[in-house]
XYZ file of C-alpha atoms in Angstrom:
354
model
C -19.830 8.395 -40.904
C -21.922 10.883 -43.037
C -24.841 10.687 -40.762
C -22.598 11.546 -37.812
C -21.148 14.514 -39.497
C -24.518 15.764 -40.404
C -25.796 15.422 -36.812
C -22.854 17.150 -35.543
C -23.148 20.095 -37.990
C -26.884 20.495 -37.059
C -26.085 20.532 -33.387
C -23.529 23.206 -33.776
C -26.166 25.156 -35.943
C -28.782 24.847 -33.110
C -26.321 25.988 -30.522
C -25.480 29.165 -32.592
C -29.116 29.843 -33.160
C -30.058 29.788 -29.594
C -27.194 31.338 -27.589
C -27.113 31.200 -23.851
C -26.153 34.021 -21.414
C -23.469 31.721 -19.754
C -22.189 28.274 -19.992
C -23.945 25.813 -17.686
C -23.693 22.103 -18.426
C -27.184 21.071 -17.451
C -28.665 24.085 -19.387
C -26.756 23.162 -22.567
C -28.064 19.739 -22.543
C -31.636 20.788 -21.701
C -31.803 23.378 -24.464
C -30.138 21.052 -26.891
C -32.732 18.345 -26.222
C -35.651 20.911 -26.381
C -34.443 22.192 -29.794
C -34.079 18.669 -31.012
C -37.529 17.735 -29.971
C -38.938 20.820 -31.547
C -37.327 19.945 -35.044
C -38.116 16.257 -34.447
C -34.470 15.671 -35.162
C -34.366 12.416 -33.044
C -35.294 9.429 -35.031
C -33.395 6.374 -36.057
C -30.208 8.249 -35.296
C -31.275 9.225 -31.738
C -28.502 7.329 -30.103
C -25.893 8.923 -32.285
C -27.310 12.316 -31.668
C -27.389 11.618 -27.854
C -23.660 10.778 -27.932
C -22.860 13.883 -29.895
C -24.628 16.194 -27.489
C -22.580 14.789 -24.583
C -19.349 15.021 -26.630
C -20.139 18.635 -27.586
C -20.770 19.580 -24.028
C -17.441 17.937 -22.924
C -15.580 19.746 -25.632
C -16.984 23.365 -24.965
C -17.096 23.314 -21.075
C -13.756 24.118 -19.511
C -12.381 21.752 -16.935
C -14.860 18.859 -17.592
C -13.044 15.687 -18.415
C -14.325 12.804 -20.571
C -13.841 10.452 -17.639
C -16.424 12.412 -15.624
C -13.912 13.623 -12.909
C -15.097 16.779 -11.225
C -12.472 19.543 -11.438
C -10.508 19.961 -8.238
C -11.449 16.641 -6.593
C -8.042 15.043 -6.928
C -6.374 18.139 -5.753
C -8.592 18.283 -2.601
C -7.971 14.583 -1.789
C -4.305 14.920 -2.126
C -3.866 18.324 -0.523
C -2.245 16.790 2.531
C 0.611 15.599 0.366
C 3.207 17.488 -1.571
C 5.426 16.305 -4.485
C 8.774 14.977 -3.795
C 11.290 16.302 -6.400
C 12.234 13.887 -9.041
C 9.811 11.121 -7.858
C 6.574 10.098 -9.454
C 3.395 10.584 -7.496
C 1.096 7.787 -6.006
C 1.815 4.107 -6.574
C 4.204 4.986 -9.427
C 6.590 6.094 -6.732
C 6.494 2.907 -4.932
C 8.773 -0.188 -5.541
C 10.881 1.582 -8.122
C 14.167 0.098 -8.829
C 16.673 2.930 -8.100
C 20.386 3.450 -7.864
C 22.084 3.693 -4.484
C 22.800 7.389 -5.249
C 19.083 8.041 -5.663
C 18.244 6.147 -2.517
C 20.659 8.237 -0.552
C 19.159 11.368 -2.107
C 15.690 10.470 -1.039
C 16.908 9.633 2.523
C 18.498 12.977 2.734
C 15.204 14.571 1.868
C 13.490 12.491 4.468
C 16.119 13.273 7.048
C 17.369 16.894 6.274
C 20.821 17.624 7.449
C 21.789 14.036 7.948
C 24.470 12.874 5.497
C 23.907 9.262 4.928
C 25.740 6.324 3.465
C 23.560 3.296 2.690
C 24.777 -0.224 3.186
C 25.195 -2.517 -0.054
C 25.620 -1.410 -3.654
C 22.612 -2.863 -5.614
C 18.937 -3.926 -5.132
C 17.591 -0.579 -3.886
C 13.842 0.047 -4.342
C 11.738 2.803 -3.067
C 9.479 2.226 0.052
C 11.767 -0.225 1.716
C 13.667 -0.018 4.992
C 17.450 0.099 4.520
C 20.379 0.274 6.884
C 22.635 3.442 6.935
C 25.159 5.124 9.143
C 25.935 8.805 9.144
C 28.983 9.747 7.306
C 31.890 10.352 9.495
C 30.762 7.742 12.108
C 30.024 9.005 15.634
C 27.521 7.846 18.114
C 24.447 9.134 16.408
C 23.807 5.912 14.376
C 23.253 3.590 12.883
C 19.826 4.324 11.581
C 17.225 2.852 9.348
C 15.805 4.752 6.419
C 12.490 4.054 4.728
C 13.347 5.068 1.226
C 10.399 7.396 0.421
C 7.973 7.548 -2.506
C 6.723 10.619 -4.217
C 4.044 11.985 -1.698
C 5.401 13.853 1.166
C 2.748 13.892 4.005
C 1.972 17.331 5.634
C 2.941 18.150 9.061
C -0.800 17.696 10.126
C -0.781 14.266 8.786
C 2.447 13.417 10.583
C 1.050 14.805 13.863
C -2.135 12.617 13.528
C -0.083 9.630 12.999
C 1.990 10.341 15.984
C -1.021 10.968 18.061
C -2.587 7.659 17.170
C 0.203 5.141 16.297
C -2.019 2.206 16.500
C -5.327 3.110 14.860
C -8.377 0.915 15.071
C -10.011 1.856 11.864
C -8.885 1.263 8.384
C -8.845 4.792 7.161
C -6.446 5.912 9.999
C -4.335 2.811 9.523
C -3.868 3.760 5.781
C -3.045 7.295 6.779
C -0.298 6.118 9.142
C 1.149 3.850 6.352
C 0.956 6.667 3.972
C 3.067 8.763 6.409
C 5.664 5.993 6.721
C 5.810 5.196 3.015
C 5.549 8.856 1.692
C 2.876 7.299 -0.690
C -0.700 8.503 -0.689
C -2.437 5.152 0.320
C -5.534 6.809 1.661
C -7.655 5.412 -1.254
C -6.123 1.856 -1.158
C -7.853 -1.392 -0.088
C -6.663 -3.349 2.959
C -6.337 -6.846 1.630
C -5.510 -8.606 4.931
C -4.639 -7.476 8.534
C -4.004 -8.585 11.995
C -3.831 -6.790 15.233
C -2.288 -7.622 18.654
C -3.196 -5.331 21.670
C -1.182 -6.261 24.761
C -1.607 -3.106 26.818
C -3.366 -5.153 29.497
C -0.484 -7.594 29.663
C 2.048 -6.222 32.075
C 5.021 -8.213 30.659
C 4.169 -7.312 27.109
C 3.135 -3.837 27.356
C 4.604 -1.733 24.348
C 4.527 -4.804 22.051
C 1.072 -3.976 20.601
C 1.123 -3.874 16.913
C -0.818 -4.172 13.682
C 0.256 -5.651 10.345
C -1.586 -5.117 7.115
C -1.207 -5.538 3.354
C -2.943 -2.919 1.307
C -3.364 -3.034 -2.428
C -3.599 -0.004 -4.854
C -6.799 0.808 -6.737
C -5.135 -0.395 -10.050
C -4.078 -3.673 -8.415
C -0.606 -3.375 -9.661
C 1.038 -2.514 -6.345
C 0.918 -3.853 -2.804
C 2.412 -2.433 0.432
C 2.971 -4.334 3.670
C 2.879 -2.080 6.598
C 3.725 -2.571 10.267
C 2.193 -0.286 12.890
C 3.289 1.539 15.065
C 6.152 2.417 12.824
C 8.401 3.767 15.603
C 8.891 0.145 16.671
C 10.592 -0.928 13.439
C 14.068 -2.127 14.080
C 15.006 -3.901 11.044
C 16.501 -3.429 7.590
C 16.046 -4.889 4.114
C 12.774 -5.684 2.375
C 9.943 -6.824 4.577
C 10.487 -4.706 7.576
C 8.416 -1.755 8.705
C 6.842 -0.756 5.360
C 7.499 -2.564 1.978
C 6.141 -1.856 -1.498
C 5.834 -4.679 -4.005
C 5.316 -4.134 -7.694
C 3.353 -7.148 -8.482
C 4.256 -7.173 -12.250
C 8.004 -6.851 -11.303
C 8.782 -9.000 -8.328
C 12.081 -10.351 -9.206
C 14.130 -12.057 -6.656
C 15.196 -9.103 -4.509
C 11.827 -9.164 -2.651
C 11.359 -10.601 0.853
C 12.039 -14.373 0.741
C 12.919 -16.610 3.522
C 16.551 -17.777 3.571
C 17.007 -21.428 4.326
C 20.067 -22.878 6.211
C 21.767 -23.871 3.067
C 21.606 -20.353 1.852
C 18.910 -20.806 -0.805
C 15.754 -18.651 -0.797
C 12.160 -19.730 -0.441
C 9.856 -19.695 -3.404
C 7.004 -17.552 -1.911
C 7.225 -14.008 -0.826
C 7.486 -14.068 2.832
C 8.996 -12.305 5.810
C 8.918 -13.801 9.257
C 10.150 -12.034 12.430
C 10.752 -14.455 15.358
C 10.765 -11.721 17.868
C 11.333 -12.331 21.645
C 10.397 -10.168 24.664
C 10.908 -9.721 28.300
C 8.840 -12.242 30.050
C 8.893 -12.570 33.938
C 12.397 -11.223 34.048
C 13.964 -13.507 31.407
C 14.055 -13.452 27.579
C 11.415 -15.636 26.154
C 12.723 -16.687 22.709
C 10.258 -16.376 19.757
C 7.267 -15.500 21.910
C 5.969 -12.787 19.653
C 6.366 -13.921 16.036
C 5.015 -11.777 13.272
C 5.122 -12.026 9.503
C 3.458 -11.550 6.206
C 3.609 -12.763 2.729
C 1.950 -14.601 -0.182
C 0.802 -18.055 0.410
C 1.364 -21.058 -1.893
C -1.364 -21.609 -4.363
C -4.194 -23.670 -2.946
C -3.478 -22.611 0.724
C -6.617 -22.748 2.870
C -4.898 -21.835 6.172
C -1.596 -20.695 7.627
C -0.741 -22.086 11.075
C 1.898 -20.510 13.300
C 3.300 -22.556 16.232
C 6.433 -22.549 18.457
C 7.701 -25.896 19.307
C 4.786 -27.742 20.792
C 3.138 -24.585 22.064
C -0.380 -23.378 21.054
C -1.307 -22.944 17.427
C -2.304 -19.719 15.870
C -4.047 -19.416 12.615
C -3.073 -16.510 10.544
C -5.562 -14.264 8.660
C -5.500 -15.140 5.011
C -7.321 -13.370 2.216
C -6.715 -13.470 -1.485
C -3.591 -15.394 -1.193
C -2.055 -12.817 1.252
C -1.448 -13.521 4.851
C -0.373 -11.280 7.856
C -0.044 -12.306 11.441
C 0.981 -10.926 14.868
C 0.934 -13.950 17.134
C 1.517 -14.278 20.913
C 2.792 -17.390 22.901
C 3.120 -16.712 26.609
C 5.070 -19.987 27.284
C 8.647 -19.894 27.867
C 10.654 -21.575 25.081
C 14.239 -22.617 24.661
C 16.288 -21.741 21.515
C 15.886 -25.319 20.388
C 12.190 -25.066 19.846
C 11.479 -24.104 16.291
C 9.114 -21.545 15.060
C 6.833 -23.132 12.530
C 4.879 -21.316 9.902
C 3.141 -23.763 7.689
C 0.608 -23.628 4.828
C -2.143 -26.253 4.421
C -4.797 -26.914 1.871
C -8.524 -27.348 2.547
C -8.056 -31.100 3.350
C -5.238 -30.365 5.855
C -2.474 -31.434 3.461
C 0.843 -29.681 4.176
C 1.705 -27.517 1.106
C 4.827 -25.645 2.406
C 6.834 -24.717 5.288
C 7.226 -20.795 5.238
C 9.977 -20.621 7.843
C 13.094 -22.831 8.279
C 12.553 -25.424 11.069
C 15.373 -27.093 12.969
């Protein structure tokens, strides 16, 4: 400790003896090293002296942080998002447990001028889609509100998302998810994704979509996002865009409900969608879903009745799929979403089968 204080005092003396016209980080370090070399100050304590020089430069140069962040970088990166009053920025504003009153306040911020009343009384979290009806009734509802996080996207970002609702590249997909969630996800990592483009299919046009799960840089938070966002027609956790705080999952996150009313063990949300096919409704012809697979899962297989099998993308224990089965199916044919290990052993059924 005495050597460290001696080194520090000598460095301050050298700096005072050789003043600079202005502060420049590189010049401070260069002059400091030159003075040290002239006085042969570096010896057995050279490593300590080097650390002290850096510490001194950090202390006296304004706006230079110990972490090495350049001043203004974060502001530049987030310049297309503005803060939401009373909500933490970034991932801290996602998947928060909040009151119904707070959820309604945020929905009012998202839809100015619309007085909303959310369904239910408990279990509200930010960045989840919830059902509401305008107060006073009328023909203007019902609606679905994605309870926003703490990063309001700029008009330019919103316009870019509307102009390209089904982007091909990851950066634009994260931009659109950010717009939907009101969480700046532009630096997040897409863990797993699937894409279904049916523009060339005359009976399925308009059902193209992408489904992805992105994780935050810290790894504490995941957000599942369906694109395009304007096709979302569901409520509750798991629809549209959903944030998950991985260290606070609880039982209120998306879990499949079984016929006896019990909930599945794994986080999963499966949407057995139908569509217009040759003039008739083809039940369960466009299933989509996402979730966390059981431990040891090597593949997730999606199948309707005895129709063709579709293997879902699976990465790091997460899966996301947007499948298509062009065959007509009766309502008696079950949608099957099953998890298998590397040897083909059935580990779990992720959707109730009849």
